[in-house]
Coordinates of C-alpha atoms in Angstrom, one line a residue:
X1 CA 0.0 0.0 0.0
X2 CA 2.8 2.4 0.7
X3 CA 4.3 1.8 -2.6
X4 CA 1.2 3.2 -4.3
X5 CA 1.4 6.6 -2.4
X6 CA 2.8 9.5 -4.3
X7 CA 6.4 10.4 -3.7
X8 CA 5.4 13.8 -2.5
X9 CA 3.0 12.3 -0.1
X10 CA 5.7 10.0 1.2
X11 CA 8.1 12.7 1.5
X12 CA 5.6 14.7 3.5
X13 CA 5.0 11.9 5.7
X14 CA 8.6 11.2 6.3
X15 CA 8.7 14.0 8.7
X16 CA 6.3 12.2 10.9
X17 CA 8.3 9.0 10.9
X18 CA 9.2 9.1 14.6
X19 CA 5.7 9.9 15.4
X20 CA 4.5 7.1 13.3
X21 CA 7.1 4.8 14.7
X22 CA 5.9 5.7 18.1
X23 CA 2.3 5.1 17.1
X24 CA 3.2 1.8 15.5
X25 CA 5.2 0.9 18.6
X26 CA 2.2 1.9 20.7
X27 CA -0.1 -0.2 18.5
X28 CA 2.2 -3.1 18.7
X29 CA 2.5 -2.7 22.5
X30 CA -1.2 -2.3 22.7
X31 CA -1.7 -5.4 20.6
X32 CA 0.7 -7.3 22.7
X33 CA -0.9 -6.0 25.9
X34 CA -4.3 -6.9 24.5
X35 CA -3.1 -10.3 23.6
X36 CA -1.6 -10.6 27.1
X37 CA -4.8 -9.6 28.9
X38 CA -6.8 -11.7 26.5
X39 CA -4.7 -14.8 27.4
X40 CA -4.9 -13.8 31.0
X41 CA -8.6 -13.3 30.8
X42 CA -8.9 -16.8 29.4
X43 CA -6.8 -18.1 32.2
X44 CA -9.0 -16.1 34.6
X45 CA -12.1 -17.4 33.0
X46 CA -10.7 -20.9 33.3
X47 CA -9.8 -20.3 36.9
X48 CA -13.3 -18.8 37.6
X49 CA -14.9 -21.8 35.9
X50 CA -12.7 -24.1 37.9
X51 CA -13.5 -22.1 41.1
X52 CA -17.2 -22.2 40.3
X53 CA -17.0 -25.9 39.8
X54 CA -15.1 -26.3 43.0
X55 CA -17.5 -23.9 44.7
X56 CA -20.5 -26.0 43.4
X57 CA -18.8 -29.1 44.6
X58 CA -18.2 -27.5 47.9
X59 CA -21.8 -26.3 48.1
X60 CA -23.0 -29.8 47.2
X61 CA -20.7 -31.3 49.8
X62 CA -21.9 -28.6 52.3
X63 CA -25.5 -29.5 51.4
X64 CA -24.6 -33.2 51.9
X65 CA -23.0 -32.3 55.2
X66 CA -26.0 -30.3 56.2
X67 CA -28.2 -33.3 55.4
X68 CA -25.9 -35.5 57.4
X69 CA -26.1 -32.9 60.2
X70 CA -29.9 -32.8 60.0
X71 CA -30.0 -36.6 60.1
X72 CA -27.7 -36.5 63.1
X73 CA -29.9 -33.9 64.7
X74 CA -32.9 -36.1 64.1
X75 CA -31.1 -39.1 65.4
X76 CA -30.0 -37.1 68.4
X77 CA -33.6 -35.9 69.0
X78 CA -34.8 -39.5 68.7
X79 CA -32.1 -40.6 71.0
X80 CA -33.1 -37.9 73.5
X81 CA -36.7 -39.0 73.2
X82 CA -35.8 -42.6 73.8
X83 CA -33.5 -41.6 76.6
X84 CA -36.5 -39.7 78.1
X85 CA -38.7 -42.8 77.7
X86 CA -35.9 -44.9 79.2
X87 CA -35.7 -42.5 82.1
X88 CA -39.4 -42.7 82.6
X89 CA -39.3 -46.5 82.4
X90 CA -36.4 -46.5 84.8
X91 CA -38.4 -44.3 87.2
X92 CA -41.4 -46.6 86.7
X93 CA -39.2 -49.6 87.3
X94 CA -37.8 -47.9 90.4
X95 CA -41.3 -47.3 91.6
X96 CA -42.2 -50.9 90.9
X97 CA -39.1 -52.1 92.6
X98 CA -40.1 -50.0 95.7
X99 CA -43.6 -51.4 95.5
X100 CA -42.2 -54.9 95.2
X101 CA -39.9 -54.3 98.1
X102 CA -42.8 -53.0 100.1
X103 CA -44.9 -55.9 99.2
X104 CA -42.0 -58.3 99.9
X105 CA -41.6 -56.7 103.3
X106 CA -45.3 -56.9 103.9
X107 CA -45.3 -60.5 102.8
X108 CA -42.3 -61.2 105.0
X109 CA -44.1 -59.6 107.9
X110 CA -47.3 -61.6 107.0
X111 CA -45.2 -64.8 106.8
X112 CA -43.7 -64.1 110.2
X113 CA -47.1 -63.4 111.6
X114 CA -48.5 -66.6 110.0
X115 CA -45.5 -68.5 111.4
X116 CA -46.2 -67.0 114.8
X117 CA -49.9 -67.9 114.5
X118 CA -49.0 -71.4 113.3
X119 CA -46.7 -71.9 116.4
X120 CA -49.5 -70.5 118.6
X121 CA -52.0 -72.7 116.8
X122 CA -49.8 -75.8 117.5
X123 CA -49.5 -74.8 121.1
X124 CA -53.3 -74.3 121.3
X125 CA -53.8 -77.6 119.6
X126 CA -51.6 -79.3 122.1
X127 CA -53.4 -77.6 124.9
X128 CA -56.7 -78.4 123.3
X129 CA -55.8 -82.1 123.2
X130 CA -54.6 -82.0 126.8
X131 CA -57.8 -80.2 127.9
X132 CA -59.9 -82.6 125.7
X133 CA -58.2 -85.6 127.4
X134 CA -58.8 -84.2 130.8
X135 CA -62.4 -83.3 130.0
X136 CA -62.9 -86.8 128.6
X137 CA -61.6 -88.4 131.8
X138 CA -63.5 -85.9 133.9
X139 CA -66.7 -86.8 132.0
X140 CA -66.1 -90.5 132.5
X141 CA -65.7 -89.9 136.3
X142 CA -68.9 -87.9 136.4
X143 CA -70.7 -90.7 134.6
X144 CA -69.4 -93.2 137.2
X145 CA -70.6 -90.9 140.0
X146 CA -74.0 -90.5 138.3
X147 CA -74.2 -94.3 137.9
X148 CA -73.5 -95.0 141.5
X149 CA -76.0 -92.3 142.5
X150 CA -78.6 -93.9 140.3
X151 CA -77.9 -97.3 141.9
X152 CA -78.3 -95.8 145.4
X153 CA -81.5 -94.1 144.5
X154 CA -83.0 -97.5 143.6
X155 CA -82.6 -98.6 147.2
X156 CA -86.1 -98.5 148.8
X157 CA -84.6 -98.5 152.3
X158 CA -83.0 -95.0 151.9
X159 CA -84.4 -92.2 154.1
X160 CA -85.9 -89.1 152.5
X161 CA -82.8 -87.1 153.5
X162 CA -80.3 -89.5 152.1
X163 CA -82.4 -89.9 149.0
X164 CA -82.3 -86.1 148.6
X165 CA -78.6 -86.1 149.1
X166 CA -78.0 -88.7 146.4
X167 CA -80.4 -86.8 144.1
X168 CA -78.3 -83.6 144.6
X169 CA -75.1 -85.6 143.9
X170 CA -76.6 -86.9 140.7
X171 CA -77.7 -83.5 139.6
X172 CA -74.3 -81.9 140.3
X173 CA -72.5 -84.7 138.5
X174 CA -74.9 -84.4 135.5
X175 CA -74.2 -80.6 135.4
X176 CA -70.4 -81.2 135.5
X177 CA -70.7 -83.9 132.8
X178 CA -72.6 -81.4 130.6
X179 CA -69.9 -78.8 131.0
X180 CA -67.3 -81.4 130.1
X181 CA -69.3 -82.4 127.0
X182 CA -69.5 -78.7 125.9
X183 CA -65.8 -78.3 126.2
X184 CA -65.2 -81.4 124.2
X185 CA -67.7 -80.3 121.5
X186 CA -66.3 -76.8 121.2
X187 CA -62.7 -78.0 121.1
X188 CA -63.0 -80.6 118.3
X189 CA -65.0 -81.7 115.3
X190 CA -67.6 -84.3 116.2
X191 CA -70.5 -86.2 114.6
X192 CA -73.7 -84.2 114.9
X193 CA -76.2 -85.7 117.3
X194 CA -79.5 -83.7 117.2
X195 CA -81.7 -84.1 120.3
X196 CA -84.2 -82.0 122.3
X197 CA -82.2 -79.3 124.2
X198 CA -83.0 -76.9 127.0
X199 CA -81.7 -73.6 125.6
X200 CA -82.0 -71.9 128.9
X201 CA -80.0 -74.6 130.6
X202 CA -77.3 -74.3 127.9
X203 CA -77.0 -70.6 128.6
X204 CA -76.9 -71.1 132.3
X205 CA -74.2 -73.8 132.1
X206 CA -72.1 -71.6 129.8
X207 CA -72.6 -68.6 131.9
X208 CA -70.2 -69.8 134.6
X209 CA -67.4 -70.2 132.0
X210 CA -68.1 -66.8 130.4
X211 CA -67.7 -65.0 133.7
X212 CA -64.1 -66.1 133.7
X213 CA -63.5 -65.5 129.9
X214 CA -65.2 -62.1 129.5
X215 CA -63.7 -60.5 132.6
X216 CA -65.1 -58.2 135.2
X217 CA -65.4 -55.2 132.9
X218 CA -68.3 -56.8 131.0
X219 CA -71.6 -57.2 132.9
X220 CA -73.5 -60.2 131.8
X221 CA -77.2 -60.5 132.3
X222 CA -79.9 -63.1 131.4
X223 CA -83.6 -62.8 130.8
X224 CA -84.7 -66.4 130.2
X225 CA -88.3 -67.3 129.6
X226 CA -89.2 -70.1 132.1
X227 CA -91.8 -71.4 129.6
X228 CA -89.3 -71.7 126.7
X229 CA -89.9 -74.7 124.5
X230 CA -87.1 -77.2 123.9
X231 CA -85.0 -76.7 120.7
X232 CA -83.8 -79.4 118.3
X233 CA -80.1 -79.3 117.7
X234 CA -76.6 -80.6 118.5
X235 CA -75.5 -79.7 122.0
X236 CA -71.9 -78.9 121.0
X237 CA -73.1 -76.7 118.1
X238 CA -75.5 -74.8 120.3
X239 CA -72.7 -74.2 122.8
X240 CA -70.4 -73.1 120.0
X241 CA -72.9 -70.5 118.8
X242 CA -73.5 -69.2 122.3
X243 CA -69.7 -68.9 122.9
X244 CA -69.0 -67.3 119.5
X245 CA -71.7 -64.6 119.9
X246 CA -70.4 -63.9 123.5
X247 CA -66.8 -63.6 122.3
X248 CA -67.8 -61.4 119.3
X249 CA -69.6 -59.1 121.8
X250 CA -66.5 -59.0 124.0
X251 CA -64.4 -58.0 121.0
X252 CA -66.7 -55.1 120.4
X253 CA -66.5 -53.9 124.1
X254 CA -62.8 -53.2 124.6
X255 CA -63.6 -50.7 127.4
X256 CA -66.3 -52.9 129.0
X257 CA -70.1 -52.9 128.6
X258 CA -73.2 -55.0 129.0
X259 CA -74.0 -58.4 127.5
X260 CA -77.6 -59.6 127.6
X261 CA -78.9 -63.1 126.8
X262 CA -82.7 -63.2 126.3
X263 CA -84.9 -66.1 125.3
X264 CA -88.6 -66.2 124.4
X265 CA -91.0 -68.3 122.5
X266 CA -91.7 -67.0 119.0
X267 CA -94.3 -67.7 116.3
X268 CA -93.5 -66.7 112.8
X269 CA -96.3 -66.1 110.3
X270 CA -95.8 -66.6 106.6
X271 CA -95.1 -62.9 106.0
X272 CA -92.4 -62.7 108.7
X273 CA -90.9 -66.0 107.8
X274 CA -90.5 -64.9 104.1
X275 CA -88.3 -62.0 105.4
X276 CA -85.8 -64.6 106.6
X277 CA -85.4 -66.3 103.3
X278 CA -86.4 -70.0 103.2
X279 CA -87.3 -70.2 106.9
X280 CA -90.8 -71.9 107.1
X281 CA -93.5 -70.3 109.3
X282 CA -94.2 -71.9 112.7
X283 CA -93.0 -72.0 116.3
X284 CA -89.4 -71.2 117.2
X285 CA -87.3 -70.5 120.3
X286 CA -85.9 -67.0 120.0
X287 CA -82.4 -66.3 121.4
X288 CA -81.4 -62.6 121.4
X289 CA -77.8 -61.6 122.3
X290 CA -77.5 -57.9 122.8
X291 CA -74.3 -56.0 123.6
X292 CA -73.4 -52.3 124.0
X293 CA -70.2 -52.4 122.1
X294 CA -69.2 -50.8 118.7
X295 CA -68.8 -52.9 115.5
X296 CA -66.3 -51.3 113.3
X297 CA -66.9 -53.4 110.2
X298 CA -70.7 -53.6 110.2
X299 CA -71.2 -54.3 106.4
X300 CA -68.9 -57.3 106.6
X301 CA -70.7 -58.6 109.7
X302 CA -74.1 -58.3 107.9
X303 CA -72.6 -60.0 104.8
X304 CA -71.3 -62.9 106.9
X305 CA -74.7 -63.5 108.4
X306 CA -76.3 -63.3 104.9
X307 CA -73.7 -65.7 103.5
X308 CA -72.3 -63.0 101.2
X309 CA -69.0 -63.0 99.3
X310 CA -67.1 -61.6 102.3
X311 CA -68.3 -64.5 104.4
X312 CA -66.7 -67.7 105.5
X313 CA -64.9 -68.3 102.2
X314 CA -63.2 -64.9 102.2
X315 CA -62.5 -64.4 105.8
X316 CA -59.2 -65.3 107.4
X317 CA -59.1 -68.5 109.4
X318 CA -59.9 -68.0 113.1
X319 CA -61.0 -64.4 112.5
X320 CA -64.2 -63.1 114.1
X321 CA -65.8 -62.8 110.7
X322 CA -65.0 -66.4 110.0
X323 CA -66.5 -67.5 113.3
X324 CA -69.8 -65.6 112.6
X325 CA -70.0 -67.2 109.2
X326 CA -69.6 -70.6 110.8
X327 CA -72.4 -69.7 113.3
X328 CA -74.7 -68.9 110.4
X329 CA -73.9 -72.3 108.8
X330 CA -74.6 -74.1 112.0
X331 CA -77.9 -72.4 112.6
X332 CA -79.0 -72.7 108.9
X333 CA -78.1 -76.4 108.9
X334 CA -80.2 -76.9 112.1
X335 CA -83.2 -75.3 110.3
X336 CA -83.0 -71.9 111.9
X337 CA -82.0 -68.3 111.1
X338 CA -79.8 -65.6 112.4
X339 CA -79.8 -61.9 111.7
X340 CA -78.3 -58.8 113.4
X341 CA -79.6 -55.3 114.0
X342 CA -77.2 -52.3 114.5
X343 CA -78.5 -49.9 117.1
X344 CA -76.6 -46.5 116.8
X345 CA -75.1 -45.5 120.2
X346 CA -76.6 -48.6 121.8
X347 CA -74.7 -51.5 120.4
X348 CA -76.1 -54.4 118.4
X349 CA -78.5 -57.3 118.8
X350 CA -78.1 -60.8 117.2
X351 CA -81.4 -62.7 117.0
X352 CA -81.4 -66.5 116.5
X353 CA -84.5 -68.5 115.7
X354 CA -84.0 -72.1 116.7
X355 CA -86.4 -74.8 115.5
X356 CA -88.4 -76.4 118.3
X357 CA -88.0 -80.0 119.3
X358 CA -90.9 -82.5 119.0
X359 CA -93.3 -82.4 121.9
X360 CA -92.3 -85.2 124.3
X361 CA -95.0 -84.5 126.8
X362 CA -97.4 -87.4 127.4
X363 CA -94.8 -90.1 126.9
X364 CA -94.4 -92.4 129.8
X365 CA -91.2 -92.0 131.7
X366 CA -89.0 -95.1 131.8
X367 CA -89.0 -97.1 135.0
X368 CA -85.6 -96.9 136.6
X369 CA -86.3 -100.0 138.7
X370 CA -85.7 -103.1 136.6
X371 CA -87.0 -106.5 137.1
X372 CA -84.4 -109.2 137.7
X373 CA -83.1 -110.9 134.6
X374 CA -82.4 -114.3 136.1
X375 CA -79.9 -116.7 134.7
X376 CA -78.2 -114.9 131.8
X377 CA -74.4 -114.8 132.0
X378 CA -72.5 -111.7 131.0
X379 CA -68.7 -111.7 130.4
X380 CA -67.3 -108.2 131.2
X381 CA -63.8 -107.4 129.7
X382 CA -62.8 -103.8 130.6
X383 CA -59.4 -102.4 131.5
X384 CA -60.6 -99.3 133.4
X385 CA -61.3 -100.5 136.9
X386 CA -63.8 -97.7 137.8
X387 CA -65.9 -98.4 134.7
X388 CA -65.7 -102.1 135.2
X389 CA -66.8 -101.8 138.9
X390 CA -69.8 -99.7 137.9
X391 CA -70.8 -102.0 135.0
X392 CA -70.5 -105.1 137.2
X393 CA -72.7 -103.6 139.9
X394 CA -75.3 -102.5 137.4
X395 CA -75.5 -105.9 135.8
X396 CA -75.5 -107.7 139.1
X397 CA -78.4 -105.6 140.4
X398 CA -80.2 -106.5 137.2
X399 CA -79.9 -110.2 138.2
X400 CA -77.2 -111.2 135.6
X401 CA -74.3 -113.5 136.5
X402 CA -71.2 -111.4 135.8
X403 CA -67.8 -112.8 134.9
X404 CA -65.2 -110.0 135.0
X405 CA -61.6 -109.7 133.6
X406 CA -59.3 -107.1 132.1
X407 CA -57.4 -109.5 129.9
X408 CA -58.5 -111.1 126.6
X409 CA -56.6 -114.3 127.2
X410 CA -58.2 -114.7 130.6
X411 CA -61.6 -114.0 129.0
X412 CA -61.0 -116.9 126.6
X413 CA -60.1 -119.1 129.6
X414 CA -63.4 -118.1 131.4
X415 CA -65.4 -119.0 128.3
X416 CA -63.7 -122.4 128.2
X417 CA -64.5 -122.9 131.9
X418 CA -68.2 -122.0 131.3
X419 CA -68.2 -124.4 128.4
X420 CA -69.5 -121.8 126.1
X421 CA -72.5 -120.8 128.2
X422 CA -72.1 -117.1 127.9
X423 CA -75.0 -115.0 126.7
X424 CA -73.5 -111.5 126.4
X425 CA -70.0 -110.1 125.9
X426 CA -69.4 -106.6 127.1
X427 CA -65.9 -105.6 126.0
X428 CA -63.7 -102.6 125.5
X429 CA -62.7 -102.0 121.9
X430 CA -59.1 -101.4 122.9
X431 CA -57.5 -104.2 125.0
X432 CA -53.8 -104.9 125.7
X433 CA -52.5 -106.7 122.6
X434 CA -56.0 -107.3 121.3
X435 CA -59.0 -105.6 119.9
X436 CA -62.5 -106.1 121.1
X437 CA -63.6 -107.3 117.7
X438 CA -60.9 -109.9 117.6
X439 CA -62.0 -111.2 121.1
X440 CA -65.6 -111.2 120.1
X441 CA -64.9 -113.2 116.9
X442 CA -63.0 -115.9 118.8
X443 CA -65.7 -116.1 121.5
X444 CA -68.5 -116.4 119.0
X445 CA -66.9 -119.6 117.7
X446 CA -67.0 -121.1 121.2
X447 CA -70.3 -119.5 122.5
X448 CA -73.3 -120.2 120.4
X449 CA -75.6 -117.2 120.0
X450 CA -73.2 -114.8 121.8
X451 CA -74.3 -111.1 121.7
X452 CA -71.6 -108.4 122.0
X453 CA -71.6 -104.8 123.3
X454 CA -68.5 -102.7 122.7
X455 CA -67.3 -99.9 125.0
X456 CA -65.4 -97.1 123.4
X457 CA -64.4 -93.4 123.8
X458 CA -66.6 -90.8 122.3
X459 CA -64.1 -89.9 119.5
X460 CA -63.4 -93.6 118.8
X461 CA -59.8 -93.1 120.1
X462 CA -57.4 -96.0 120.5
X463 CA -55.5 -98.4 118.4
X464 CA -58.6 -100.6 117.7
X465 CA -61.2 -98.0 117.8
X466 CA -63.9 -99.2 115.5
X467 CA -62.2 -99.5 112.1
X468 CA -63.4 -103.2 111.8
X469 CA -66.7 -103.1 113.7
X470 CA -69.4 -105.4 112.3
X471 CA -72.4 -103.9 110.8
X472 CA -75.1 -103.1 113.3
X473 CA -72.8 -103.5 116.3
X474 CA -73.9 -102.1 119.7
X475 CA -71.5 -99.5 120.9
X476 CA -71.6 -97.5 124.1
X477 CA -69.2 -94.8 125.3
X478 CA -67.8 -95.1 128.8
X479 CA -70.0 -92.2 129.8
X480 CA -73.1 -94.0 128.7
X481 CA -72.5 -97.1 130.7
X482 CA -74.4 -95.9 133.8
X483 CA -77.5 -95.0 131.9
X484 CA -77.7 -97.3 129.0
X485 CA -75.8 -100.5 129.7
X486 CA -78.7 -102.4 131.4
X487 CA -81.1 -101.4 128.6
X488 CA -78.6 -102.4 125.9
X489 CA -78.1 -105.9 127.5
X490 CA -81.9 -106.3 127.8
X491 CA -82.4 -105.3 124.2
X492 CA -79.9 -108.0 123.1
X493 CA -81.4 -110.7 125.2
X494 CA -85.1 -109.8 124.7
X495 CA -85.3 -108.0 121.4
X496 CA -89.0 -108.5 121.0
X497 CA -89.7 -106.9 124.5
X498 CA -87.1 -104.1 124.0
X499 CA -88.7 -103.1 120.7

């Protein structure tokens, strides 16, 4: 291009050569500088792009870390929640452990109390057995005294004064025997024997014992109807009911009070009888036991007498509630009824309706003076000398020939001497080395038509106490010898007349 310029033009420009050179240099420098910054900008852009990528990666990593942190926070929150639940459960377990410890301590105390009661019960059982044995022996002695008094009263040569003395002895002995029977009946289980009973007399007999049991702080009174009808029941159960009601009243009168036994004849119409459940209308003997004490658990007492859920099945053994429930069972089994009335500020009254006994009036009294029996021979085998003495005298006065021994071997020898001519064997069930049934079996082989009467204790005590008695055997207790032996022998020898 420069070559095409005119010469003049070129010559004119030549004066600007330095300036042009400077401009060209500046342009070259600017081009170089531009190229430099262009390359540097590219590098910067690459660096920025790289930094942006790194920044994005960092942001992604930061976001990931934040997500991890959020997950950790959630896990921590869940852990704290579970820790709180565990703390609550631990607190609950601690409370449960405390409750278990308290229950364990209570059960330990209860177990100790039960063990103490068991030891006391064993002691009382031993004392009861001892007292029962003494009462049994005492009853036998009273029966012997009564028997001898009966024998003396049959003597027509007695003066009126002596006759009265023997009658008083018999009455006192009978009273003592009744007390002994009541003690035996209360202290042990026995077979029920219902018979006509004088309720007034049962109260009077028990009154003497209650004076010592209740103490001086309780004043005991009686209002007994002299025209009271006889009741039908078991003497031991009647005594148990009377004693239980009296002791329940005593428990309610810690600071003393008044205890009243009242009897009266009662007639229940259909309407009143229906109020007492299944009790039929008719005549009853009413026993009312009133006391001035306070009954703390009256609803439970009422439930026990109704036979409710808190009665005998739920009550503790030997507790007052249990004893009241047993009273209700006894009275209900006898055909009677019991209910209680709470009198605010005046105590409570327990009313018992006993069924009356069949009317025995008009029946001829048995003649105590027997006609002589004549030639019958009785072999008496008894180890208790006092009982044997009484039985021998009773049978001798009846006119029987009596052979007496205390040994089974000797009894067999007497039978051999009599050549089998023995009509009745009266033997104790328990003999040294023998049983009464074994002796009777051997004698029946030697004595044709032999009849046997067995003598035993009321409980059937002893090593040979009736386990192998033949069906229909005649058995008398030692206490029944005085009253029933002669009649039992007569019934065996003359069954048609005895019937």
